[in-house]
């Protein structure tokens, strides 16, 4: 079913008039629940044209026992009572009890065109009956068909593709490429960056929960993240977004003072913290794990120039931003007006199937080949490539990049209204269907809202049928990255749910809980 047909089928099923309040909600302690009407009215969920079969697998408690006994002890489950998911359909998820949820986190920014998309399913089933695996020492059409399609979407000279299995593995390989090509070692990345959790990429990842007191990722240096909301500089003209920060500054629409000041910090890192010649610089066009952080317009362009002056290559980590999610462009680096030397991609590339890629110029690829006989057993396997081709076809056929821009802009404007209404909503930012909401104690201080309060708001959204992501250095931000097939009626529902969760939070605060 096309996206246009799905729009026509979905009328807005919201009764929100009883939930409307006035801007006194941003008065903090002066707010009282006596002003609210039908405070806990639950927004009506939009319809879904799919009903899952009844769950008939392991009992919930048995699943928890096995998880505790045999799986990683690292606590990664969301929610006080972890969800046991049973079925997915497009932008919807169903748990073992049959409850339906609107998925606004997409398996951590991975489900790009929709859960169990019918075309992707059909292609996967067909390939499953033909050929699962060969390894790259044999030729097979799905790999070459995919390489041709993917390369056509990238500018010259980015035409040589290395197929791998995950974002961490892609960034591992990109690090090796940068060092092999430049004969240098030092690599720079932003504070707050996430480029993977392998021993190698941990050096590039600069989020405290992923750091440990053991050697990893040698010769990696962090630099200040040019965050125009939480950083020392930034204002109301800095971001490439329909929504700007409420901070004021002396910038004008055609000149960003914050960019110049952050560039000076970047130049200082190059002059003091690395060797005279470096291997490279890694950057996400928009930081994902750090809470969807956008840099000042023009920053990456100047930073790339400085890196190249030092002999380094520039790497765009498109693991979360690629494949049309930002709306205006297919790749995040295009929205920044830059041309990287290496591009890494994963997550949405396979709509949830394990797949990733590194794309670079022939010259850099040859530098790697001279140093090492790089090999990957599962990279480019027939299943992954068939699915990857189908994902590219669906993005084009269903106009999902255009939908990301239209629906994402619509959602950003709606969420900005909540920012203006609630003092604890400090910032709304993003581009297309990659959106961040930063929660604060109050807008004046910009101090992060305590993590336990953010978790409770998160929990309340889940209880009303909305699944969000979390992020940020202090776990103070919500990450909104739905499948790109999401519709405006579903956005209306999500915004109203989030608003209800904020009201419930304010009620708890007023009662002293």
Short mmCIF file of C-alpha atoms in Angstrom, two decimals:
data_model
loop_
_atom_site.label_atom_id
_atom_site.label_comp_id
_atom_site.label_asym_id
_atom_site.label_seq_id
_atom_site.Cartn_x
_atom_site.Cartn_y
_atom_site.Cartn_z
CA UNK A 1 0.00 0.00 0.00
CA UNK A 2 1.42 3.38 -0.95
CA UNK A 3 1.99 6.11 1.60
CA UNK A 4 -0.64 8.29 -0.07
CA UNK A 5 -3.29 5.56 0.28
CA UNK A 6 -2.39 5.07 3.92
CA UNK A 7 -2.83 8.80 4.53
CA UNK A 8 -6.31 8.68 3.04
CA UNK A 9 -7.28 5.76 5.27
CA UNK A 10 -6.23 7.47 8.48
CA UNK A 11 -8.50 10.07 9.91
CA UNK A 12 -7.32 11.90 12.99
CA UNK A 13 -8.66 10.01 16.03
CA UNK A 14 -7.84 12.56 18.71
CA UNK A 15 -10.12 14.17 21.23
CA UNK A 16 -7.72 16.75 22.58
CA UNK A 17 -9.90 19.73 23.35
CA UNK A 18 -10.13 18.72 26.99
CA UNK A 19 -6.34 18.72 27.27
CA UNK A 20 -5.64 22.25 26.11
CA UNK A 21 -4.16 24.62 28.65
CA UNK A 22 -2.59 28.03 28.56
CA UNK A 23 1.03 29.05 28.71
CA UNK A 24 0.92 29.25 32.50
CA UNK A 25 2.46 25.78 32.41
CA UNK A 26 5.86 27.41 31.94
CA UNK A 27 5.57 29.20 35.26
CA UNK A 28 7.14 26.24 37.06
CA UNK A 29 6.17 26.26 40.74
CA UNK A 30 3.18 28.51 40.14
CA UNK A 31 1.46 25.80 38.12
CA UNK A 32 -1.30 23.91 39.93
CA UNK A 33 -3.31 20.92 38.72
CA UNK A 34 -6.54 22.66 39.65
CA UNK A 35 -6.39 24.40 36.27
CA UNK A 36 -6.42 21.12 34.38
CA UNK A 37 -9.46 19.46 32.86
CA UNK A 38 -9.64 15.71 32.29
CA UNK A 39 -5.96 15.58 33.16
CA UNK A 40 -5.50 11.91 32.43
CA UNK A 41 -7.61 11.69 29.30
CA UNK A 42 -5.73 9.29 27.08
CA UNK A 43 -5.36 10.37 23.46
CA UNK A 44 -7.08 8.05 21.02
CA UNK A 45 -4.60 6.01 19.02
CA UNK A 46 -4.88 6.28 15.23
CA UNK A 47 -6.16 3.14 13.50
CA UNK A 48 -3.91 0.41 12.14
CA UNK A 49 -4.91 -1.88 9.27
CA UNK A 50 -3.09 -4.87 10.76
CA UNK A 51 -3.92 -7.36 13.53
CA UNK A 52 -1.14 -9.63 14.78
CA UNK A 53 -1.68 -13.31 15.56
CA UNK A 54 -2.01 -14.18 19.22
CA UNK A 55 1.28 -14.54 21.09
CA UNK A 56 1.93 -18.24 21.81
CA UNK A 57 5.60 -18.36 22.77
CA UNK A 58 7.42 -18.32 26.13
CA UNK A 59 5.67 -16.89 29.21
CA UNK A 60 6.88 -13.43 30.16
CA UNK A 61 8.44 -14.51 33.47
CA UNK A 62 10.33 -17.33 31.76
CA UNK A 63 11.77 -14.86 29.26
CA UNK A 64 13.00 -12.70 32.14
CA UNK A 65 14.59 -15.73 33.84
CA UNK A 66 16.48 -16.78 30.71
CA UNK A 67 17.56 -13.21 30.08
CA UNK A 68 18.96 -12.93 33.60
CA UNK A 69 20.70 -16.31 33.53
CA UNK A 70 22.13 -16.46 30.02
CA UNK A 71 22.32 -13.04 28.38
CA UNK A 72 24.56 -10.03 28.97
CA UNK A 73 24.24 -8.64 32.51
CA UNK A 74 24.53 -5.09 31.16
CA UNK A 75 21.16 -3.46 31.81
CA UNK A 76 19.94 -2.23 28.44
CA UNK A 77 16.18 -2.78 28.65
CA UNK A 78 13.93 0.26 28.55
CA UNK A 79 11.12 0.72 31.09
CA UNK A 80 10.51 -0.50 34.63
CA UNK A 81 8.88 -3.62 33.22
CA UNK A 82 10.66 -4.46 29.95
CA UNK A 83 8.45 -4.86 26.90
CA UNK A 84 8.22 -8.31 25.36
CA UNK A 85 7.63 -7.55 21.70
CA UNK A 86 5.83 -9.99 19.46
CA UNK A 87 5.09 -8.39 16.09
CA UNK A 88 5.89 -5.34 14.00
CA UNK A 89 4.00 -3.73 11.15
CA UNK A 90 5.24 -0.53 9.49
CA UNK A 91 5.37 2.13 12.25
CA UNK A 92 3.62 -0.10 14.81
CA UNK A 93 4.83 -2.64 17.37
CA UNK A 94 2.76 -5.18 19.32
CA UNK A 95 3.72 -6.74 22.64
CA UNK A 96 3.00 -10.24 23.92
CA UNK A 97 -0.30 -9.08 25.40
CA UNK A 98 -1.51 -7.60 22.12
CA UNK A 99 -0.95 -3.98 23.12
CA UNK A 100 -0.12 -1.69 20.20
CA UNK A 101 2.61 0.97 20.26
CA UNK A 102 3.59 3.73 17.87
CA UNK A 103 7.32 3.21 17.36
CA UNK A 104 9.16 6.54 17.37
CA UNK A 105 12.58 5.00 17.99
CA UNK A 106 12.75 2.49 15.11
CA UNK A 107 14.90 -0.09 16.87
CA UNK A 108 17.48 2.64 17.60
CA UNK A 109 17.16 4.48 14.27
CA UNK A 110 17.30 1.25 12.27
CA UNK A 111 13.86 0.52 10.82
CA UNK A 112 13.88 2.98 7.96
CA UNK A 113 10.92 2.04 5.75
CA UNK A 114 8.70 0.24 8.26
CA UNK A 115 8.62 -2.95 10.31
CA UNK A 116 8.04 -6.02 8.13
CA UNK A 117 7.45 -3.89 5.06
CA UNK A 118 5.61 -6.17 2.59
CA UNK A 119 8.03 -5.57 -0.29
CA UNK A 120 11.09 -6.13 1.92
CA UNK A 121 9.50 -9.31 3.29
CA UNK A 122 8.77 -10.64 -0.19
CA UNK A 123 12.32 -9.96 -1.42
CA UNK A 124 13.83 -11.56 1.68
CA UNK A 125 11.66 -14.68 1.35
CA UNK A 126 12.51 -15.04 -2.34
CA UNK A 127 16.25 -14.73 -1.70
CA UNK A 128 15.99 -17.07 1.28
CA UNK A 129 14.79 -19.79 -1.08
CA UNK A 130 17.56 -19.14 -3.60
CA UNK A 131 20.90 -18.46 -1.88
CA UNK A 132 21.72 -17.46 1.70
CA UNK A 133 25.47 -17.21 1.80
CA UNK A 134 28.59 -17.62 -0.31
CA UNK A 135 31.28 -15.25 1.08
CA UNK A 136 32.98 -12.60 -1.09
CA UNK A 137 35.30 -15.09 -2.79
CA UNK A 138 32.38 -15.94 -5.11
CA UNK A 139 30.35 -13.64 -7.30
CA UNK A 140 26.59 -13.34 -7.01
CA UNK A 141 24.18 -10.86 -8.65
CA UNK A 142 22.59 -9.35 -5.48
CA UNK A 143 25.93 -7.91 -4.36
CA UNK A 144 26.70 -6.32 -7.72
CA UNK A 145 23.17 -5.04 -8.22
CA UNK A 146 23.29 -3.40 -4.81
CA UNK A 147 26.74 -1.88 -5.36
CA UNK A 148 25.54 -0.28 -8.60
CA UNK A 149 22.41 1.16 -6.96
CA UNK A 150 24.23 2.50 -3.89
CA UNK A 151 27.11 4.05 -5.82
CA UNK A 152 24.62 5.93 -8.03
CA UNK A 153 23.39 7.74 -4.91
CA UNK A 154 26.82 9.06 -3.94
CA UNK A 155 28.82 11.87 -5.59
CA UNK A 156 32.20 11.45 -7.24
CA UNK A 157 34.71 10.24 -6.22
CA UNK A 158 32.85 8.18 -3.57
CA UNK A 159 32.38 5.06 -5.70
CA UNK A 160 34.25 2.18 -4.02
CA UNK A 161 32.12 0.18 -1.59
CA UNK A 162 33.21 -2.14 1.22
CA UNK A 163 30.26 -4.15 2.54
CA UNK A 164 30.31 -5.10 6.23
CA UNK A 165 27.80 -5.95 8.95
CA UNK A 166 27.42 -3.15 11.51
CA UNK A 167 28.10 0.50 12.14
CA UNK A 168 30.91 -0.26 14.58
CA UNK A 169 32.56 -2.50 12.02
CA UNK A 170 32.17 0.16 9.33
CA UNK A 171 33.81 2.80 11.50
CA UNK A 172 36.56 0.35 12.49
CA UNK A 173 37.35 -0.09 8.81
CA UNK A 174 37.17 3.65 8.14
CA UNK A 175 39.72 4.26 10.92
CA UNK A 176 42.03 1.69 9.32
CA UNK A 177 41.55 3.30 5.89
CA UNK A 178 42.36 6.78 7.19
CA UNK A 179 45.57 5.62 8.81
CA UNK A 180 46.63 3.45 5.88
CA UNK A 181 46.10 6.27 3.40
CA UNK A 182 47.74 9.09 5.37
CA UNK A 183 50.48 7.15 7.18
CA UNK A 184 49.38 9.08 10.28
CA UNK A 185 47.74 7.91 13.48
CA UNK A 186 45.81 10.69 15.26
CA UNK A 187 42.05 10.87 14.71
CA UNK A 188 39.72 13.54 16.08
CA UNK A 189 36.04 13.22 17.02
CA UNK A 190 33.55 15.37 18.92
CA UNK A 191 32.74 15.08 22.58
CA UNK A 192 29.33 13.47 22.77
CA UNK A 193 30.01 11.49 19.58
CA UNK A 194 29.02 7.86 19.21
CA UNK A 195 30.86 5.92 16.52
CA UNK A 196 30.60 2.39 17.91
CA UNK A 197 31.32 0.17 20.87
CA UNK A 198 34.09 -2.06 19.51
CA UNK A 199 37.53 -1.86 21.16
CA UNK A 200 38.78 0.26 18.23
CA UNK A 201 35.85 2.67 17.87
CA UNK A 202 35.55 3.23 21.62
CA UNK A 203 38.39 5.69 21.13
CA UNK A 204 36.15 7.78 18.88
CA UNK A 205 33.06 7.45 21.06
CA UNK A 206 32.97 10.20 23.67
CA UNK A 207 29.97 9.40 25.84
CA UNK A 208 30.83 8.63 29.45
CA UNK A 209 28.82 5.40 29.76
CA UNK A 210 30.96 3.90 26.98
CA UNK A 211 34.30 4.77 28.55
CA UNK A 212 36.26 2.48 30.82
CA UNK A 213 39.60 2.68 32.67
CA UNK A 214 41.38 0.38 30.21
CA UNK A 215 43.30 1.17 27.00
CA UNK A 216 41.15 1.26 23.87
CA UNK A 217 41.13 3.14 20.59
CA UNK A 218 44.64 4.54 20.79
CA UNK A 219 45.59 7.91 19.21
CA UNK A 220 42.05 9.27 19.33
CA UNK A 221 41.48 12.83 20.50
CA UNK A 222 38.20 14.51 21.41
CA UNK A 223 37.30 18.10 20.63
CA UNK A 224 34.51 20.40 21.79
CA UNK A 225 31.10 19.62 20.38
CA UNK A 226 29.63 22.80 18.82
CA UNK A 227 26.31 22.45 20.65
CA UNK A 228 24.40 25.71 20.22
CA UNK A 229 21.97 24.94 23.07
CA UNK A 230 24.16 23.56 25.85
CA UNK A 231 27.56 24.78 24.69
CA UNK A 232 29.07 28.18 25.57
CA UNK A 233 27.88 29.82 22.34
CA UNK A 234 24.77 29.63 20.24
CA UNK A 235 21.60 31.45 19.40
CA UNK A 236 18.53 31.79 17.25
CA UNK A 237 20.14 31.70 13.78
CA UNK A 238 22.64 28.85 14.09
CA UNK A 239 20.95 25.62 13.05
CA UNK A 240 19.82 24.14 9.77
CA UNK A 241 16.40 23.39 11.19
CA UNK A 242 12.85 24.74 11.08
CA UNK A 243 13.20 25.27 14.84
CA UNK A 244 15.96 27.30 16.47
CA UNK A 245 17.14 27.45 20.05
CA UNK A 246 15.53 30.10 22.24
CA UNK A 247 18.97 31.37 23.27
CA UNK A 248 19.77 34.88 22.12
CA UNK A 249 23.07 35.92 20.62
CA UNK A 250 24.66 38.59 18.46
CA UNK A 251 24.50 36.43 15.31
CA UNK A 252 22.63 37.59 12.23
CA UNK A 253 20.87 35.41 9.65
CA UNK A 254 23.94 35.53 7.37
CA UNK A 255 26.70 35.45 10.01
CA UNK A 256 27.04 32.98 12.88
CA UNK A 257 29.37 34.21 15.58
CA UNK A 258 28.95 30.90 17.42
CA UNK A 259 30.38 29.03 14.43
CA UNK A 260 33.48 31.23 14.44
CA UNK A 261 34.04 30.69 18.16
CA UNK A 262 33.60 26.92 17.90
CA UNK A 263 35.97 26.82 14.92
CA UNK A 264 38.58 28.52 17.09
CA UNK A 265 38.20 25.71 19.62
CA UNK A 266 38.57 23.14 16.85
CA UNK A 267 41.68 24.92 15.55
CA UNK A 268 43.08 24.93 19.08
CA UNK A 269 42.67 21.13 19.26
CA UNK A 270 44.55 20.75 15.99
CA UNK A 271 47.34 23.02 17.21
CA UNK A 272 47.82 21.57 20.69
CA UNK A 273 46.43 18.03 21.07
CA UNK A 274 47.49 16.08 17.98
CA UNK A 275 50.59 15.64 15.83
CA UNK A 276 51.46 18.07 13.06
CA UNK A 277 49.98 15.62 10.56
CA UNK A 278 46.85 13.62 11.39
CA UNK A 279 44.96 10.65 9.99
CA UNK A 280 41.48 12.11 10.05
CA UNK A 281 38.34 13.51 11.59
CA UNK A 282 35.09 11.63 12.21
CA UNK A 283 31.76 13.45 12.47
CA UNK A 284 28.11 12.54 12.47
CA UNK A 285 26.29 15.19 10.40
CA UNK A 286 23.90 15.34 13.37
CA UNK A 287 24.87 13.62 16.61
CA UNK A 288 22.43 10.85 17.46
CA UNK A 289 23.21 9.24 20.81
CA UNK A 290 24.03 12.65 22.29
CA UNK A 291 20.43 13.73 21.82
CA UNK A 292 20.27 14.91 18.17
CA UNK A 293 22.84 17.71 18.39
CA UNK A 294 23.10 20.06 15.41
CA UNK A 295 26.18 22.16 14.74
CA UNK A 296 26.20 25.78 13.56
CA UNK A 297 25.65 26.13 9.83
CA UNK A 298 28.96 26.10 7.98
CA UNK A 299 30.94 24.58 10.86
CA UNK A 300 31.71 21.22 9.26
CA UNK A 301 32.78 22.87 6.01
CA UNK A 302 35.48 24.91 7.78
CA UNK A 303 36.45 22.01 10.02
CA UNK A 304 36.98 19.75 6.99
CA UNK A 305 39.25 22.37 5.42
CA UNK A 306 41.36 22.56 8.59
CA UNK A 307 41.66 18.78 8.81
CA UNK A 308 42.82 18.52 5.21
CA UNK A 309 45.43 21.19 5.85
CA UNK A 310 46.82 18.81 8.48
CA UNK A 311 46.95 15.96 5.97
CA UNK A 312 43.89 14.16 7.38
CA UNK A 313 40.85 12.66 5.68
CA UNK A 314 37.27 13.54 6.64
CA UNK A 315 34.81 10.80 7.55
CA UNK A 316 31.04 11.29 7.59
CA UNK A 317 29.33 8.80 9.90
CA UNK A 318 25.92 8.41 8.23
CA UNK A 319 24.85 5.44 10.36
CA UNK A 320 21.87 7.39 11.74
CA UNK A 321 21.49 10.32 9.33
CA UNK A 322 21.63 8.59 5.96
CA UNK A 323 19.08 7.20 3.50
CA UNK A 324 16.78 10.22 3.36
CA UNK A 325 15.96 10.52 7.05
CA UNK A 326 16.87 14.22 7.15
CA UNK A 327 14.45 14.99 4.34
CA UNK A 328 16.22 17.72 2.41
CA UNK A 329 19.02 15.42 1.25
CA UNK A 330 19.66 11.69 0.96
CA UNK A 331 22.87 12.00 2.98
CA UNK A 332 23.48 14.15 6.02
CA UNK A 333 26.81 15.43 4.71
CA UNK A 334 25.00 16.96 1.72
CA UNK A 335 22.94 19.12 4.08
CA UNK A 336 26.23 20.43 5.50
CA UNK A 337 27.62 21.37 2.09
CA UNK A 338 30.65 19.11 2.45
CA UNK A 339 32.18 16.23 0.50
CA UNK A 340 33.80 13.66 2.81
CA UNK A 341 36.63 11.37 1.84
CA UNK A 342 34.98 8.35 3.48
CA UNK A 343 31.33 7.66 4.32
CA UNK A 344 30.15 5.00 6.76
CA UNK A 345 26.57 3.74 6.87
CA UNK A 346 24.51 1.09 8.65
CA UNK A 347 21.18 0.78 10.55
CA UNK A 348 18.60 2.03 8.03
CA UNK A 349 20.59 0.56 5.15
CA UNK A 350 18.91 -2.82 5.75
CA UNK A 351 15.71 -1.80 7.59
CA UNK A 352 16.83 -3.94 10.53
CA UNK A 353 18.76 -6.65 8.67
CA UNK A 354 22.45 -6.70 9.75
CA UNK A 355 24.23 -4.72 7.06
CA UNK A 356 26.65 -1.81 6.76
CA UNK A 357 29.04 -0.25 4.28
CA UNK A 358 32.06 1.99 3.91
CA UNK A 359 32.27 4.05 0.74
CA UNK A 360 35.38 5.92 -0.33
CA UNK A 361 37.41 7.14 -3.28
CA UNK A 362 39.50 4.72 -5.40
CA UNK A 363 42.73 6.30 -4.19
CA UNK A 364 41.95 5.61 -0.53
CA UNK A 365 40.67 2.11 -1.30
CA UNK A 366 43.94 1.31 -3.07
CA UNK A 367 45.93 2.60 -0.07
CA UNK A 368 44.14 0.10 2.14
CA UNK A 369 44.62 -2.75 -0.35
CA UNK A 370 48.37 -2.13 -0.37
CA UNK A 371 48.54 -2.50 3.41
CA UNK A 372 46.19 -5.38 4.17
CA UNK A 373 44.22 -8.13 2.49
CA UNK A 374 40.94 -6.92 3.96
CA UNK A 375 38.32 -9.66 4.09
CA UNK A 376 34.84 -10.02 5.57
CA UNK A 377 33.10 -13.41 5.61
CA UNK A 378 29.54 -12.09 5.80
CA UNK A 379 29.97 -8.68 4.17
CA UNK A 380 27.87 -8.40 1.03
CA UNK A 381 26.05 -11.69 1.55
CA UNK A 382 23.14 -12.36 -0.83
CA UNK A 383 20.41 -11.88 1.78
CA UNK A 384 21.72 -8.51 2.96
CA UNK A 385 22.25 -7.17 -0.56
CA UNK A 386 18.83 -8.25 -1.79
CA UNK A 387 17.22 -6.54 1.19
CA UNK A 388 19.42 -3.47 0.80
CA UNK A 389 18.32 -3.08 -2.82
CA UNK A 390 14.68 -3.42 -1.83
CA UNK A 391 15.11 -0.71 0.84
CA UNK A 392 16.50 1.72 -1.75
CA UNK A 393 13.59 0.92 -4.07
CA UNK A 394 10.98 1.49 -1.36
CA UNK A 395 12.52 4.82 -0.33
CA UNK A 396 12.19 5.99 -3.93
CA UNK A 397 8.82 4.40 -4.79
CA UNK A 398 7.07 5.63 -1.65
CA UNK A 399 8.73 9.07 -1.60
CA UNK A 400 9.98 8.47 1.93
CA UNK A 401 12.69 11.12 1.77
CA UNK A 402 10.04 13.70 0.85
CA UNK A 403 7.77 12.33 3.58
CA UNK A 404 10.60 12.71 6.09
CA UNK A 405 10.91 16.39 5.24
CA UNK A 406 7.19 17.14 5.22
CA UNK A 407 6.14 15.14 8.27
CA UNK A 408 9.36 15.90 10.16
CA UNK A 409 8.94 19.66 9.70
CA UNK A 410 5.31 19.36 10.77
CA UNK A 411 6.36 17.52 13.94
CA UNK A 412 9.17 19.96 14.76
CA UNK A 413 6.75 22.89 14.63
CA UNK A 414 4.25 21.03 16.83
CA UNK A 415 6.92 20.13 19.38
CA UNK A 416 8.23 23.71 19.41
CA UNK A 417 4.77 24.74 20.62
CA UNK A 418 5.23 22.40 23.59
CA UNK A 419 8.64 23.93 24.23
CA UNK A 420 7.00 27.35 24.42
CA UNK A 421 4.35 25.98 26.79
CA UNK A 422 6.42 23.96 29.26
CA UNK A 423 9.43 25.36 31.12
CA UNK A 424 11.00 21.90 31.41
CA UNK A 425 11.20 21.52 27.63
CA UNK A 426 14.45 23.36 27.03
CA UNK A 427 15.09 22.71 23.36
CA UNK A 428 13.50 21.13 20.32
CA UNK A 429 15.82 20.52 17.38
CA UNK A 430 16.45 18.38 14.37
CA UNK A 431 15.83 17.96 10.70
CA UNK A 432 13.42 15.70 8.88
CA UNK A 433 12.58 12.67 11.00
CA UNK A 434 15.58 12.98 13.30
CA UNK A 435 14.40 15.09 16.23
CA UNK A 436 15.64 15.75 19.76
CA UNK A 437 13.84 17.18 22.78
CA UNK A 438 16.10 18.30 25.61
CA UNK A 439 14.56 18.33 29.07
CA UNK A 440 15.74 20.85 31.66
CA UNK A 441 14.93 21.90 35.21
CA UNK A 442 14.06 25.30 33.79
CA UNK A 443 14.92 27.25 30.67
CA UNK A 444 16.87 29.92 32.52
CA UNK A 445 19.46 27.58 34.02
CA UNK A 446 19.35 24.91 31.29
CA UNK A 447 20.38 22.39 33.94
CA UNK A 448 19.41 18.86 32.85
CA UNK A 449 16.15 17.46 34.18
CA UNK A 450 17.12 14.64 36.58
CA UNK A 451 17.33 11.28 34.86
CA UNK A 452 14.68 9.68 37.09
CA UNK A 453 12.17 12.35 36.05
CA UNK A 454 13.02 11.86 32.38
CA UNK A 455 12.58 8.11 32.83
CA UNK A 456 9.13 8.59 34.32
CA UNK A 457 7.99 10.80 31.45
CA UNK A 458 9.36 8.14 29.12
CA UNK A 459 7.40 5.49 31.01
CA UNK A 460 4.20 7.52 30.87
CA UNK A 461 4.51 7.86 27.09
CA UNK A 462 4.90 4.10 26.79
CA UNK A 463 1.81 3.52 28.90
CA UNK A 464 -0.16 5.66 26.45
CA UNK A 465 1.18 3.75 23.45
CA UNK A 466 4.19 5.81 22.34
CA UNK A 467 7.77 4.50 22.28
CA UNK A 468 10.51 7.15 22.34
CA UNK A 469 14.29 6.94 22.54
CA UNK A 470 16.50 8.61 25.14
CA UNK A 471 19.92 10.15 24.80
CA UNK A 472 22.26 12.92 25.87
CA UNK A 473 25.29 13.01 28.13
CA UNK A 474 23.00 13.15 31.17
CA UNK A 475 20.22 11.04 29.61
CA UNK A 476 18.22 14.25 29.53
CA UNK A 477 16.96 14.16 25.95
CA UNK A 478 14.31 12.30 24.03
CA UNK A 479 15.21 11.00 20.58
CA UNK A 480 12.40 10.91 18.02
CA UNK A 481 13.29 8.88 14.94
CA UNK A 482 10.24 7.00 13.62
CA UNK A 483 10.16 4.87 10.49
CA UNK A 484 10.05 7.21 7.51
CA UNK A 485 6.54 6.01 6.58
CA UNK A 486 4.98 7.80 9.58
CA UNK A 487 2.01 10.09 8.89
CA UNK A 488 0.79 13.44 10.22
CA UNK A 489 -2.17 11.93 12.13
CA UNK A 490 0.30 9.68 13.93
CA UNK A 491 2.46 12.71 14.71
CA UNK A 492 -0.59 14.46 16.17
CA UNK A 493 -1.17 11.46 18.41
CA UNK A 494 2.49 11.33 19.48
CA UNK A 495 2.62 15.05 20.29
CA UNK A 496 -0.56 14.81 22.33
CA UNK A 497 0.74 11.80 24.24
CA UNK A 498 3.97 13.64 25.01
CA UNK A 499 1.97 16.64 26.16
CA UNK A 500 -0.13 14.45 28.46
CA UNK A 501 3.06 12.95 29.91
CA UNK A 502 4.40 16.45 30.60
CA UNK A 503 1.16 17.41 32.32
CA UNK A 504 1.33 14.29 34.48
CA UNK A 505 4.90 15.21 35.40
CA UNK A 506 3.81 18.71 36.40
CA UNK A 507 1.02 17.27 38.50
CA UNK A 508 3.47 15.00 40.34
CA UNK A 509 5.78 17.96 40.99
CA UNK A 510 2.90 20.05 42.30
CA UNK A 511 2.00 17.26 44.71
CA UNK A 512 5.61 17.00 45.84
CA UNK A 513 6.17 13.51 44.47
#
